């Protein structure tokens, strides 16, 4: 019933404010809130959220008016040099912020804790939810569980392919013990160097450690385990 249009970038608020019926001041619409309003005569639900590292809004609109709204945004955005962006650009932007794609950076074995998302799980004596018991199983409390991290090549220029395995030594003989794998990897972006996201055994406690990724040609890529948030770690650009 609804279509969703993302308006992202440093000029996103300025663009949407050109429609006089919309008040998107930070006080009126804080980060992670939404309002219902009109753009000209089109009803929209405006979400103050971001799947990138920049100021962003997502507009939910009745699908039979989505094309009309799209055209209005493109017309109003000409002076801001607006342009549509595709899913590959979206993937790079979200990866630079360490935002996960469920099913790509996760699988059915991952827990919120593995992904660094313990803050989103509310537990307490008078609060319970479906799946809560599973989070306390011994298997989900193991110290060697694979955990979500970022990876940077030590030379600052080598791009490691998605699916590459992670090992701790170049001297191990095949078959090597694999301690994790690369879940997302991008060669180019706003940072100017390749980045990767991965799940690595006990990764949260291994920041700064060098690991290695064996490649099909027999070579290894030297990688440093880092935070998965590569861009604006404090969220200052998206939370203005």
Short mmCIF file of C-alpha atoms in Angstrom, two decimals:
data_model
loop_
_atom_site.label_atom_id
_atom_site.label_comp_id
_atom_site.label_asym_id
_atom_site.label_seq_id
_atom_site.Cartn_x
_atom_site.Cartn_y
_atom_site.Cartn_z
CA UNK A 1 0.00 0.00 0.00
CA UNK A 2 2.92 2.33 0.61
CA UNK A 3 6.07 3.29 -1.24
CA UNK A 4 9.12 4.61 0.58
CA UNK A 5 11.43 7.30 -0.80
CA UNK A 6 14.70 8.20 0.90
CA UNK A 7 15.97 11.78 0.72
CA UNK A 8 19.57 11.68 1.93
CA UNK A 9 22.47 14.08 2.15
CA UNK A 10 23.56 17.31 3.85
CA UNK A 11 20.92 19.32 1.93
CA UNK A 12 18.04 16.90 2.65
CA UNK A 13 16.33 19.11 5.24
CA UNK A 14 16.83 22.24 3.15
CA UNK A 15 15.26 20.52 0.14
CA UNK A 16 12.19 19.28 2.01
CA UNK A 17 11.70 22.64 3.72
CA UNK A 18 11.04 24.18 0.28
CA UNK A 19 7.58 22.64 0.63
CA UNK A 20 6.03 25.20 2.97
CA UNK A 21 3.73 22.73 4.74
CA UNK A 22 6.68 20.77 6.14
CA UNK A 23 8.44 21.77 9.38
CA UNK A 24 11.51 19.59 9.79
CA UNK A 25 13.41 21.61 12.37
CA UNK A 26 15.40 19.46 14.79
CA UNK A 27 13.04 20.42 17.62
CA UNK A 28 9.95 19.51 15.62
CA UNK A 29 11.31 16.26 14.25
CA UNK A 30 14.24 14.82 16.24
CA UNK A 31 16.34 11.89 15.07
CA UNK A 32 14.46 8.56 15.18
CA UNK A 33 11.01 10.20 15.24
CA UNK A 34 8.36 10.66 12.57
CA UNK A 35 5.54 13.03 11.67
CA UNK A 36 2.60 12.93 9.29
CA UNK A 37 2.22 15.94 7.03
CA UNK A 38 1.66 17.02 3.43
CA UNK A 39 4.02 17.82 0.59
CA UNK A 40 1.81 20.10 -1.47
CA UNK A 41 -1.40 18.04 -1.48
CA UNK A 42 0.24 14.63 -1.00
CA UNK A 43 -0.02 12.99 2.43
CA UNK A 44 3.34 11.62 3.65
CA UNK A 45 4.73 10.06 6.78
CA UNK A 46 8.22 11.51 7.26
CA UNK A 47 10.68 9.35 9.17
CA UNK A 48 13.78 11.05 10.58
CA UNK A 49 16.06 8.05 10.10
CA UNK A 50 19.18 7.28 8.12
CA UNK A 51 20.68 4.19 6.50
CA UNK A 52 23.75 6.24 5.68
CA UNK A 53 26.15 8.52 7.51
CA UNK A 54 24.35 11.67 6.46
CA UNK A 55 21.24 13.63 7.30
CA UNK A 56 18.35 11.64 5.85
CA UNK A 57 14.60 11.30 5.75
CA UNK A 58 12.39 8.51 4.48
CA UNK A 59 8.99 9.41 3.09
CA UNK A 60 6.18 6.85 3.15
CA UNK A 61 3.45 7.69 0.65
CA UNK A 62 0.41 5.94 -0.78
CA UNK A 63 1.78 3.96 -3.71
CA UNK A 64 -0.62 5.50 -6.21
CA UNK A 65 0.99 8.90 -5.51
CA UNK A 66 4.62 7.73 -5.27
CA UNK A 67 5.58 8.72 -8.81
CA UNK A 68 4.00 12.15 -8.38
CA UNK A 69 5.94 12.72 -5.16
CA UNK A 70 9.15 11.42 -6.76
CA UNK A 71 8.82 13.93 -9.58
CA UNK A 72 8.11 16.79 -7.16
CA UNK A 73 11.26 15.95 -5.20
CA UNK A 74 13.41 15.80 -8.33
CA UNK A 75 12.03 19.12 -9.56
CA UNK A 76 12.54 20.88 -6.21
CA UNK A 77 15.98 19.33 -5.86
CA UNK A 78 17.43 20.54 -9.14
CA UNK A 79 19.09 23.55 -7.52
CA UNK A 80 20.72 21.18 -5.00
CA UNK A 81 21.99 18.94 -7.82
CA UNK A 82 19.84 16.10 -6.58
CA UNK A 83 20.25 12.71 -8.21
CA UNK A 84 18.77 9.25 -7.69
CA UNK A 85 21.10 6.67 -6.22
CA UNK A 86 20.96 2.91 -6.56
CA UNK A 87 21.39 -0.02 -4.23
CA UNK A 88 25.17 -0.28 -4.72
CA UNK A 89 25.62 3.30 -3.49
CA UNK A 90 23.22 2.51 -0.64
CA UNK A 91 25.28 -0.54 0.33
CA UNK A 92 28.52 1.45 0.41
CA UNK A 93 26.97 4.23 2.51
CA UNK A 94 25.49 1.82 5.05
CA UNK A 95 28.69 -0.25 5.26
CA UNK A 96 30.75 2.87 6.02
CA UNK A 97 28.46 3.34 9.04
CA UNK A 98 28.57 -0.33 10.05
CA UNK A 99 24.85 -0.81 9.42
CA UNK A 100 24.07 -4.47 8.84
CA UNK A 101 22.01 -6.19 6.18
CA UNK A 102 20.22 -9.12 7.77
CA UNK A 103 20.98 -12.23 5.75
CA UNK A 104 24.24 -10.84 4.40
CA UNK A 105 26.11 -9.73 7.52
CA UNK A 106 24.12 -12.17 9.65
CA UNK A 107 22.83 -15.70 9.45
CA UNK A 108 20.46 -17.74 11.60
CA UNK A 109 23.15 -18.39 14.20
CA UNK A 110 23.88 -14.76 15.07
CA UNK A 111 22.59 -13.08 18.23
CA UNK A 112 22.15 -9.36 19.00
CA UNK A 113 25.24 -9.57 21.21
CA UNK A 114 27.29 -11.04 18.37
CA UNK A 115 26.33 -8.08 16.21
CA UNK A 116 27.09 -5.45 18.87
CA UNK A 117 23.37 -4.81 19.38
CA UNK A 118 22.95 -5.79 23.03
CA UNK A 119 21.74 -2.24 23.71
CA UNK A 120 18.58 -2.93 21.74
CA UNK A 121 17.55 -5.93 23.89
CA UNK A 122 15.56 -5.06 27.00
CA UNK A 123 15.61 -7.65 29.75
CA UNK A 124 14.33 -7.51 33.30
CA UNK A 125 12.36 -9.24 36.00
CA UNK A 126 9.02 -7.94 34.77
CA UNK A 127 9.78 -8.01 31.05
CA UNK A 128 10.03 -10.92 28.64
CA UNK A 129 9.79 -11.53 24.92
CA UNK A 130 9.73 -14.36 22.43
CA UNK A 131 13.22 -15.75 22.01
CA UNK A 132 14.53 -14.37 25.30
CA UNK A 133 15.33 -17.82 26.70
CA UNK A 134 17.51 -18.66 23.71
CA UNK A 135 19.83 -15.73 24.48
CA UNK A 136 20.85 -17.45 27.74
CA UNK A 137 21.71 -20.84 26.23
CA UNK A 138 25.30 -21.89 26.86
CA UNK A 139 26.06 -21.93 23.14
CA UNK A 140 25.14 -18.24 22.82
CA UNK A 141 27.38 -17.32 25.75
CA UNK A 142 30.58 -18.91 24.41
CA UNK A 143 33.59 -16.59 24.33
CA UNK A 144 34.65 -17.86 20.90
CA UNK A 145 31.43 -16.93 19.10
CA UNK A 146 31.82 -15.09 15.82
CA UNK A 147 31.22 -11.38 16.33
CA UNK A 148 30.67 -8.46 13.98
CA UNK A 149 33.72 -6.27 13.28
CA UNK A 150 35.29 -4.10 10.63
CA UNK A 151 38.41 -4.93 8.63
CA UNK A 152 40.99 -2.70 6.98
CA UNK A 153 43.78 -3.96 4.74
CA UNK A 154 47.16 -3.16 6.26
CA UNK A 155 48.43 -1.62 3.03
CA UNK A 156 45.38 0.64 2.79
CA UNK A 157 44.60 -0.34 -0.81
CA UNK A 158 43.91 -4.07 -1.14
CA UNK A 159 40.26 -5.02 -1.55
CA UNK A 160 39.40 -8.36 0.04
CA UNK A 161 36.46 -10.15 -1.67
CA UNK A 162 33.22 -10.95 0.14
CA UNK A 163 33.20 -14.50 1.44
CA UNK A 164 36.96 -14.52 2.08
CA UNK A 165 37.91 -16.59 5.10
CA UNK A 166 39.86 -15.27 8.10
CA UNK A 167 42.81 -17.07 9.72
CA UNK A 168 45.35 -16.03 12.35
CA UNK A 169 48.56 -17.23 10.70
CA UNK A 170 50.03 -17.56 7.23
CA UNK A 171 52.03 -20.58 8.42
CA UNK A 172 49.09 -22.89 9.03
CA UNK A 173 48.91 -25.81 6.64
CA UNK A 174 45.77 -26.65 4.74
CA UNK A 175 43.13 -27.33 5.83
CA UNK A 176 43.40 -24.19 7.97
CA UNK A 177 41.17 -23.38 10.92
CA UNK A 178 38.86 -20.63 9.74
CA UNK A 179 38.00 -18.09 12.44
CA UNK A 180 35.51 -16.02 10.46
CA UNK A 181 34.68 -14.60 7.07
CA UNK A 182 34.12 -11.33 5.23
CA UNK A 183 30.40 -10.54 4.98
CA UNK A 184 30.53 -7.24 3.05
CA UNK A 185 33.38 -5.57 1.17
CA UNK A 186 33.69 -2.42 -0.92
CA UNK A 187 36.65 -1.12 -2.87
CA UNK A 188 35.53 2.47 -3.29
CA UNK A 189 33.59 5.00 -1.25
CA UNK A 190 33.83 8.40 0.33
CA UNK A 191 36.70 7.26 2.57
CA UNK A 192 39.13 6.74 -0.29
CA UNK A 193 40.22 3.25 0.77
CA UNK A 194 38.63 -0.22 0.79
CA UNK A 195 36.62 -1.39 3.79
CA UNK A 196 35.14 -4.70 4.84
CA UNK A 197 32.72 -6.03 7.43
CA UNK A 198 33.17 -9.49 8.88
CA UNK A 199 32.29 -11.91 11.65
CA UNK A 200 35.36 -13.16 13.55
CA UNK A 201 35.69 -15.40 16.60
CA UNK A 202 35.71 -13.22 19.74
CA UNK A 203 36.10 -10.24 17.41
CA UNK A 204 34.90 -7.62 19.89
CA UNK A 205 37.90 -8.33 22.10
CA UNK A 206 40.42 -8.37 19.24
CA UNK A 207 40.31 -4.81 17.93
CA UNK A 208 43.73 -3.82 16.58
CA UNK A 209 44.82 -7.40 15.95
CA UNK A 210 46.18 -8.42 12.54
CA UNK A 211 44.56 -11.40 10.84
CA UNK A 212 44.96 -12.87 7.38
CA UNK A 213 42.73 -13.85 4.50
CA UNK A 214 43.92 -16.60 2.13
CA UNK A 215 43.02 -15.91 -1.50
CA UNK A 216 42.38 -18.24 -4.44
CA UNK A 217 45.81 -17.56 -5.95
CA UNK A 218 47.59 -18.70 -2.77
CA UNK A 219 48.38 -15.20 -1.51
CA UNK A 220 47.24 -13.66 1.77
CA UNK A 221 45.70 -10.28 2.52
CA UNK A 222 46.86 -8.78 5.83
CA UNK A 223 43.94 -7.20 7.67
CA UNK A 224 43.46 -5.27 10.90
CA UNK A 225 40.37 -5.85 13.03
CA UNK A 226 38.68 -2.50 13.72
CA UNK A 227 35.33 -1.06 14.69
CA UNK A 228 32.66 -1.66 12.02
CA UNK A 229 31.83 2.08 12.09
CA UNK A 230 34.24 3.68 9.62
CA UNK A 231 32.48 7.00 9.04
CA UNK A 232 31.39 9.59 11.63
CA UNK A 233 31.57 7.22 14.61
CA UNK A 234 29.76 9.73 16.87
CA UNK A 235 26.82 10.10 14.50
CA UNK A 236 27.17 13.85 14.38
CA UNK A 237 26.42 14.18 10.65
CA UNK A 238 23.21 12.18 10.64
CA UNK A 239 21.96 13.46 13.98
CA UNK A 240 21.89 17.22 13.31
#
